[in-house]
Short mmCIF file of C-alpha atoms in Angstrom, two decimals:
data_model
loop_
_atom_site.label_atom_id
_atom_site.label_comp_id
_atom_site.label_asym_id
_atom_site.label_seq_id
_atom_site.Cartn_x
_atom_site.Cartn_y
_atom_site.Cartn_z
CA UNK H 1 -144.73 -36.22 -69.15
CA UNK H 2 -144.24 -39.57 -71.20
CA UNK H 3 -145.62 -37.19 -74.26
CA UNK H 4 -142.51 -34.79 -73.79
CA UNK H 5 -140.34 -37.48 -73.18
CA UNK H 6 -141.41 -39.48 -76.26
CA UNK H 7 -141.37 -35.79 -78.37
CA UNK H 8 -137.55 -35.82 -77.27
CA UNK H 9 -136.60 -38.88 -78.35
CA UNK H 10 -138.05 -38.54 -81.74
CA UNK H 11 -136.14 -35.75 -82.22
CA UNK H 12 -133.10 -37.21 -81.21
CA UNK H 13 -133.62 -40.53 -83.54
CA UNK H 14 -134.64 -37.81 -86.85
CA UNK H 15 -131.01 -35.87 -85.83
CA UNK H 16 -129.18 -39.44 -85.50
CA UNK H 17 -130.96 -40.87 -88.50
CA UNK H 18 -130.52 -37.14 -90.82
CA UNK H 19 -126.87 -36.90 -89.76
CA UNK H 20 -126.48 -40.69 -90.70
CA UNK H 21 -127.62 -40.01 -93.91
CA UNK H 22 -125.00 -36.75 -94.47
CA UNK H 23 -122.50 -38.59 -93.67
CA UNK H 24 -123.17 -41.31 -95.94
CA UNK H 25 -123.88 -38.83 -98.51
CA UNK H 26 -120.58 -37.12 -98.17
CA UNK H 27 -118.43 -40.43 -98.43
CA UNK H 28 -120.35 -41.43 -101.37
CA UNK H 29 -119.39 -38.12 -103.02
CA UNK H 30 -116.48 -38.36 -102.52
CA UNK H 31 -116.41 -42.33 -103.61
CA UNK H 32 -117.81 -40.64 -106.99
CA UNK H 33 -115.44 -38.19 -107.59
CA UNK H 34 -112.85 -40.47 -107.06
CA UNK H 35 -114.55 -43.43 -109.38
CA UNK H 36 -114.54 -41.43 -112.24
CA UNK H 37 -111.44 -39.39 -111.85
CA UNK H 38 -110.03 -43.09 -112.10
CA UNK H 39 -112.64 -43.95 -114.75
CA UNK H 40 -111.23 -41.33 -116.94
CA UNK H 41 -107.37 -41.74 -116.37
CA UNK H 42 -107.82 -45.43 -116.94
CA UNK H 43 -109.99 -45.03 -120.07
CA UNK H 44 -107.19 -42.25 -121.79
CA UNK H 45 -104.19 -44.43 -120.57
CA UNK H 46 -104.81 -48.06 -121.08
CA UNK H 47 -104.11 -47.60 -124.15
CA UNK H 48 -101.18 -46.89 -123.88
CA UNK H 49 -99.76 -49.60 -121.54
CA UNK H 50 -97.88 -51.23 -123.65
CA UNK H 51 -94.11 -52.55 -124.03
CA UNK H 52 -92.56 -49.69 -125.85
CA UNK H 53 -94.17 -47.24 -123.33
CA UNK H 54 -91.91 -48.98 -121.11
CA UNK H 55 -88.81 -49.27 -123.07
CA UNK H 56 -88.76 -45.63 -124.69
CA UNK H 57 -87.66 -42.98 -123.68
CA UNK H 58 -89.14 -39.10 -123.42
CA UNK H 59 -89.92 -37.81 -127.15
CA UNK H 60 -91.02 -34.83 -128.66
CA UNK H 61 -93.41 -37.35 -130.70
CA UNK H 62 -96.63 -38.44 -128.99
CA UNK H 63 -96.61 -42.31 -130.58
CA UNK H 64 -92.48 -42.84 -129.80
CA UNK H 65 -92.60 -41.22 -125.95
CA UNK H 66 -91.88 -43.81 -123.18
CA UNK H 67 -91.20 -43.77 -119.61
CA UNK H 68 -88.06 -45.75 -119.66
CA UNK H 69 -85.39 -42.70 -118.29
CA UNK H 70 -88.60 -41.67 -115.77
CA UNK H 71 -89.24 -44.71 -113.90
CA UNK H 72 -85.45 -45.98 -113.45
CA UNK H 73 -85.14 -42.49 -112.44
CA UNK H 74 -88.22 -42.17 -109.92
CA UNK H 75 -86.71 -46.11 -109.00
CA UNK H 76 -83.19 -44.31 -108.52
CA UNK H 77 -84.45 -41.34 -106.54
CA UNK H 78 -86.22 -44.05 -104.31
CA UNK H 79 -83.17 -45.69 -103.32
CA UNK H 80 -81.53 -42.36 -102.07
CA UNK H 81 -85.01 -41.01 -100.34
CA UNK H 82 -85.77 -44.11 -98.54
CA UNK H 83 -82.46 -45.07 -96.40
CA UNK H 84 -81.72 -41.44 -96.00
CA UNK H 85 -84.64 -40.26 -94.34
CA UNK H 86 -85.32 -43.47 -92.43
CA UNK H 87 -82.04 -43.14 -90.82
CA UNK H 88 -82.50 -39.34 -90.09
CA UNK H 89 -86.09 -39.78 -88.97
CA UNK H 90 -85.60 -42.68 -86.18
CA UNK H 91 -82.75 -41.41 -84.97
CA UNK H 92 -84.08 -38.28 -84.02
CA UNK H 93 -87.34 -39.87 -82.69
CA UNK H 94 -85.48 -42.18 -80.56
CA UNK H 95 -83.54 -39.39 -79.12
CA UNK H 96 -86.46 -37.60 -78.73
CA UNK H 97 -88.63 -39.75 -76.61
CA UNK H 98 -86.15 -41.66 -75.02
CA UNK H 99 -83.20 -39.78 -74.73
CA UNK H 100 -83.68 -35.91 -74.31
CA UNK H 101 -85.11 -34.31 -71.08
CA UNK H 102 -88.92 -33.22 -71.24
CA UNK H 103 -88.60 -29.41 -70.59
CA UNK H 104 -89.26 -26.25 -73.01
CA UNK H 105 -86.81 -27.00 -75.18
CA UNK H 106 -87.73 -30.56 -76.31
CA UNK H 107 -90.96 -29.29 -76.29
CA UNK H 108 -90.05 -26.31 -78.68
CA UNK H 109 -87.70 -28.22 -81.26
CA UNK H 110 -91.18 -31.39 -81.12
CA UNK H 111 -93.24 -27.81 -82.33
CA UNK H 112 -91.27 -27.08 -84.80
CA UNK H 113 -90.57 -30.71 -86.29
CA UNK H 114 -94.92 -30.64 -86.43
CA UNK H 115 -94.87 -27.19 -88.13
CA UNK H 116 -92.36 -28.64 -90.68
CA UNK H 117 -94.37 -31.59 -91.93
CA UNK H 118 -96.94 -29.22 -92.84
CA UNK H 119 -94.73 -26.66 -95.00
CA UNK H 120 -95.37 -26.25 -99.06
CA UNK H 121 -92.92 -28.64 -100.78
CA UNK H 122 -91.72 -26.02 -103.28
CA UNK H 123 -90.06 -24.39 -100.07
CA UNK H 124 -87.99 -27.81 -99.40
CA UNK H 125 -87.11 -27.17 -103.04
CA UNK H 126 -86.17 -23.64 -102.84
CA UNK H 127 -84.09 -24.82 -99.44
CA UNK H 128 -82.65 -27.87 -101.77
CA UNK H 129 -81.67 -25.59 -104.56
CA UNK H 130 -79.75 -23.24 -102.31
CA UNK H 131 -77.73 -25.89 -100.34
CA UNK H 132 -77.18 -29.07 -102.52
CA UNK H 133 -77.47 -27.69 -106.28
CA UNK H 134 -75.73 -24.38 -105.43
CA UNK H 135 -73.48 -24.51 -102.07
CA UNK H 136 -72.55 -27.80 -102.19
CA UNK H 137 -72.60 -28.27 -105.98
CA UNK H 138 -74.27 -31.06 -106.68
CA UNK H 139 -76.12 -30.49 -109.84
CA UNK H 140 -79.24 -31.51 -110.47
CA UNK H 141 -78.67 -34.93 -109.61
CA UNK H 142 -80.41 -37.55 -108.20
CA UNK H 143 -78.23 -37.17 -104.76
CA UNK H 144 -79.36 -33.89 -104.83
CA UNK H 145 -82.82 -34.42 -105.67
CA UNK H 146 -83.02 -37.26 -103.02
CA UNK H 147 -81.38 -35.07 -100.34
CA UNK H 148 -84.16 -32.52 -100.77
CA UNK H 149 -87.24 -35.34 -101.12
CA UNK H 150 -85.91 -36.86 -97.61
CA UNK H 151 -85.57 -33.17 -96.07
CA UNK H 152 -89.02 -32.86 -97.30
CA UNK H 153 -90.72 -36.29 -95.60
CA UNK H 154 -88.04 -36.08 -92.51
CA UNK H 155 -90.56 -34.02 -90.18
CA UNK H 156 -93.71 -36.66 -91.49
CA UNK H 157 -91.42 -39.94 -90.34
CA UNK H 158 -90.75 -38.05 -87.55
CA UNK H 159 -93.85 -37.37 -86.09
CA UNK H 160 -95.11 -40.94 -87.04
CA UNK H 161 -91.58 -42.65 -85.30
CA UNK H 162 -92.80 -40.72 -81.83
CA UNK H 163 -96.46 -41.75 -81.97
CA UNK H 164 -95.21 -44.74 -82.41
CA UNK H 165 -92.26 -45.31 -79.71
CA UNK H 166 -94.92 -43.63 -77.12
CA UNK H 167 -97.91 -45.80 -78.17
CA UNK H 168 -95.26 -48.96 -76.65
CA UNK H 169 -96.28 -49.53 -72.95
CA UNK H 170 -93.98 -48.63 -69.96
CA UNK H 171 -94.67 -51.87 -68.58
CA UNK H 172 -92.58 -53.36 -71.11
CA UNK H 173 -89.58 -50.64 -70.03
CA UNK H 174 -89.95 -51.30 -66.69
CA UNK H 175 -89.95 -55.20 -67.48
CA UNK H 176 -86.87 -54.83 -69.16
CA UNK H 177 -85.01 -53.02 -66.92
CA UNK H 178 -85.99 -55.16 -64.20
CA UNK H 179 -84.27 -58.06 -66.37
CA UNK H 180 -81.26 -55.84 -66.06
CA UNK H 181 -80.80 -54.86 -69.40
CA UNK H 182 -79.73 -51.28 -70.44
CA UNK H 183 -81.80 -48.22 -72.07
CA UNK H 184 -79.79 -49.35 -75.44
CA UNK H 185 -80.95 -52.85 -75.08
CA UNK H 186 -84.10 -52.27 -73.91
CA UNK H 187 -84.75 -49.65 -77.04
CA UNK H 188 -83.53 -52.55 -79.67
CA UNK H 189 -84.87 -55.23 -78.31
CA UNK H 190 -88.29 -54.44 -76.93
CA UNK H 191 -89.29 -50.72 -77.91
CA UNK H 192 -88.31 -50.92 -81.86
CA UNK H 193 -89.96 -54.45 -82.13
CA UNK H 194 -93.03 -53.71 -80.44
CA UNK H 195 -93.13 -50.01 -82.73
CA UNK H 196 -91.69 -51.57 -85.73
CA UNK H 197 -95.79 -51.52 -87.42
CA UNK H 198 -96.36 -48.77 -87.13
CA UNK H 199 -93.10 -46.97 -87.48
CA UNK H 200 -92.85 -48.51 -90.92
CA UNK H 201 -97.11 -47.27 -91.75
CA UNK H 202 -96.13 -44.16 -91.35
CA UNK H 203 -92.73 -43.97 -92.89
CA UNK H 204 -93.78 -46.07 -96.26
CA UNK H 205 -96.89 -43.34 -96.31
CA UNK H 206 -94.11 -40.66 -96.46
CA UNK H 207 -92.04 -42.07 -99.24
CA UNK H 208 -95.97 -42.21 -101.29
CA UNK H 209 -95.90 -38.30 -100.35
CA UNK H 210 -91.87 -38.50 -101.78
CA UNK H 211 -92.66 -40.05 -105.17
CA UNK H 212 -95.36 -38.24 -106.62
CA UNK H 213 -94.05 -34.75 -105.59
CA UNK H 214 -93.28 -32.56 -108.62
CA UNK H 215 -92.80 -28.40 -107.15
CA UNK H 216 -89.21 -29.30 -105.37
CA UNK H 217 -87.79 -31.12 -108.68
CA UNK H 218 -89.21 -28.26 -111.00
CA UNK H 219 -87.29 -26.16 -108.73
CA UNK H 220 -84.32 -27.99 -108.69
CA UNK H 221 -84.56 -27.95 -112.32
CA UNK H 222 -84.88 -31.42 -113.18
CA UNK H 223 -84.86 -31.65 -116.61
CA UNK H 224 -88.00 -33.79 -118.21
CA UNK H 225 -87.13 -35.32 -120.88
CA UNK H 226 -83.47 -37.61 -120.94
CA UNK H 227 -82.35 -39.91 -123.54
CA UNK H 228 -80.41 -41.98 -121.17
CA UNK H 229 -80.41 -44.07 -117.97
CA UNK H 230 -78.49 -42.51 -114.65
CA UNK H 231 -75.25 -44.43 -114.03
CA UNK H 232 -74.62 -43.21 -110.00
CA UNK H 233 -76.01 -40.59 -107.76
CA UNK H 234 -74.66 -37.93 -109.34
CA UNK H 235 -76.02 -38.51 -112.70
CA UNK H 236 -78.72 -36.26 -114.24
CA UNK H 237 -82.21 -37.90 -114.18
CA UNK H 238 -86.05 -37.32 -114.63
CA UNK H 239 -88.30 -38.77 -112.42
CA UNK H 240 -92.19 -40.00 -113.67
CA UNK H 241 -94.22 -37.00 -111.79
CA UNK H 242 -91.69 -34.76 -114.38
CA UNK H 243 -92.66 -37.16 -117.65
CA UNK H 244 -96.67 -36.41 -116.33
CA UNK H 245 -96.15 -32.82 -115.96
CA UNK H 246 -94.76 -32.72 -119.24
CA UNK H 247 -97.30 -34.13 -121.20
CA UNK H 248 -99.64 -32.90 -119.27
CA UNK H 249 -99.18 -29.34 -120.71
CA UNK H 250 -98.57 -30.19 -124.05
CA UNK H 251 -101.18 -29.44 -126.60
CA UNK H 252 -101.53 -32.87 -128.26
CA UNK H 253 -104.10 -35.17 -127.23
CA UNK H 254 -101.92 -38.38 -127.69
CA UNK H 255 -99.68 -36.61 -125.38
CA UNK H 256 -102.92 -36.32 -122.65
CA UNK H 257 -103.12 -40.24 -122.92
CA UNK H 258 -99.74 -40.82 -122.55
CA UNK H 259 -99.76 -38.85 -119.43
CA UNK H 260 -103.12 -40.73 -118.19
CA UNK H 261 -100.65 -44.27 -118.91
CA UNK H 262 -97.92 -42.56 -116.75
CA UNK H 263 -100.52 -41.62 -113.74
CA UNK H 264 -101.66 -44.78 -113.84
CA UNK H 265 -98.16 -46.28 -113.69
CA UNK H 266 -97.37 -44.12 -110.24
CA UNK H 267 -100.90 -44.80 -109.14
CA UNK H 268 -99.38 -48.42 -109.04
CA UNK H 269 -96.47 -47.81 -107.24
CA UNK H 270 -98.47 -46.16 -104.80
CA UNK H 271 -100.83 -48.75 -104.23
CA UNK H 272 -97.80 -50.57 -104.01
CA UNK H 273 -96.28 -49.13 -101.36
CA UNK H 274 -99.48 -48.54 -99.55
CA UNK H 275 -99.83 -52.38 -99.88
CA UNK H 276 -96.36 -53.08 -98.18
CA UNK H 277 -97.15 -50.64 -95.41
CA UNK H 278 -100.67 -52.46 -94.50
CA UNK H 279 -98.73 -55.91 -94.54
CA UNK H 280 -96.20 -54.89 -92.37
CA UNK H 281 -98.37 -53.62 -90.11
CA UNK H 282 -100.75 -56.16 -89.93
CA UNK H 283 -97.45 -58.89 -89.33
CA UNK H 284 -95.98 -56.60 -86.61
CA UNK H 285 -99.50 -57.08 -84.96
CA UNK H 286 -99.80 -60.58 -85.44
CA UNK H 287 -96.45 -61.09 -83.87
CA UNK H 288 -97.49 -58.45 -80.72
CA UNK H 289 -100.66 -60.78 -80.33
CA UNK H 290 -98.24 -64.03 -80.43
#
């Protein structure tokens, strides 16, 4: 009997210890890939990094082409995406899960908003085409453009604004109302502070998603190469992901580097981002603890 039992507990330690192994196998695959996909982007685009990369703007020459128009446009884009779809996004997740009735309905529309963050992009640019560059007129601007980035992230913030407001504890509802305040108060003052971390992860993940898109602004027809900065919301622009695209295609090598020096610039902004969201969360959690 001990013989069997030992035999089965081998077993079970070789399965534990060989599935170990896989899975530390598949991470550092993956930790590979990734190394020198940024081994090689780095070593084409360093280069590159320089000041007039940053001044110029788009040329048909590989030594003269900058990302000047690009990144105040990508900047520019920003600035519409981000306020626009934060607005839209909590709004509706506050009514959501604290406001509407939990029947077939809610439950319905909450399917729908999930089956929408999953959607190709280039359909949010087909959807953006029809109603802000054609019905509405709009060009293709950088209202426009934004419009369309912020319908694309809306369902993402969302979906990450609900997990969030339901992840608070009902404790802390039921405290507040006990205090007598009001389902207004009590959302502002105690659900929104105690989901602010996480509302914000998710969201600043989003507007990552927002900035490196490409298929909705080829649809729109953002143009990729401008010889001038955009002076209001309704001024024609290019946006970096365009510039990369650009080169990208173009048979010159000194155009494959300067594409590698523009990756590497939204790679930064990225990280960026990615940075902000980790700090906020981490602060929000601090002041939870406190």
């Amino acid at each position: 009997m001990d013989r069997v039992l030992q035999s089965k507990i081998n077993r079970r330690l070789t399965k534990d210890s060989a599935m170990k192994w896989l899975f530390g196998a598949v991470v550092a695959t993956v930790l590979g890939i990734t190394f020198f996909l940024f081994y090689g982007i780095g070593a084409d685009g360093v280069g590159r990094l320089n000041l007039s990369f940053f001044t110029n703007f788009g040329s048909r020459f590989p030594e003269k082409a900058g990302i000047k128009a690009a990144l105040v446009g990508t900047l520019a884009l920003m600035a519409v995406v981000i306020p626009v779809s934060m607005f839209l996004g909590l709004c509706s997740a506050i009514y959501l899960e604290e406001y509407a009735k939990k029947n077939k309905w809610t439950a319905f529309i909450e399917m729908n908003i999930s089956n929408l963050a999953g959607v190709p992009s280039v359909v949010f640019g087909l959807l953006g085409l029809t109603v802000f560059v054609r019905a509405l007129s709009l060009g293709n601007s950088i209202l426009a453009a934004g419009l369309t980035m912020s319908l694309l992230i809306l369902p993402i913030i969302i979906v990450a604004s609900q997990e969030a407001l339901r992840s608070v504890p009902d404790t802390l509802r039921e405290a507040s109302y006990g205090m007598g305040a009001t389902k207004w108060q009590t959302i502002i003052h105690v659900i929104l502070p105690s989901a602010t971390g996480s509302i914000l992860t998710g969201s600043i993940l989003s507007f990552s998603r927002a900035i490196g898109e490409t298929a909705p602004l080829i649809v729109l027809g953002i143009p990729v190469i401008v010889q001038f900065l955009p002076t209001g919301p309704l001024s024609t622009f290019t946006a970096l992901p365009m510039q990369i695209y650009d080169w990208a295609k173009r048979p010159q090598p000194e155009f494959a580097d300067a594409a590698s020096a523009g990756i590497i610039v939204l790679m930064v902004l990225l990280i960026t981002m990615n940075g902000f969201a980790i700090y906020f969360r981490n602060r929000s959690e601090k002041k939870l603890k406190n």
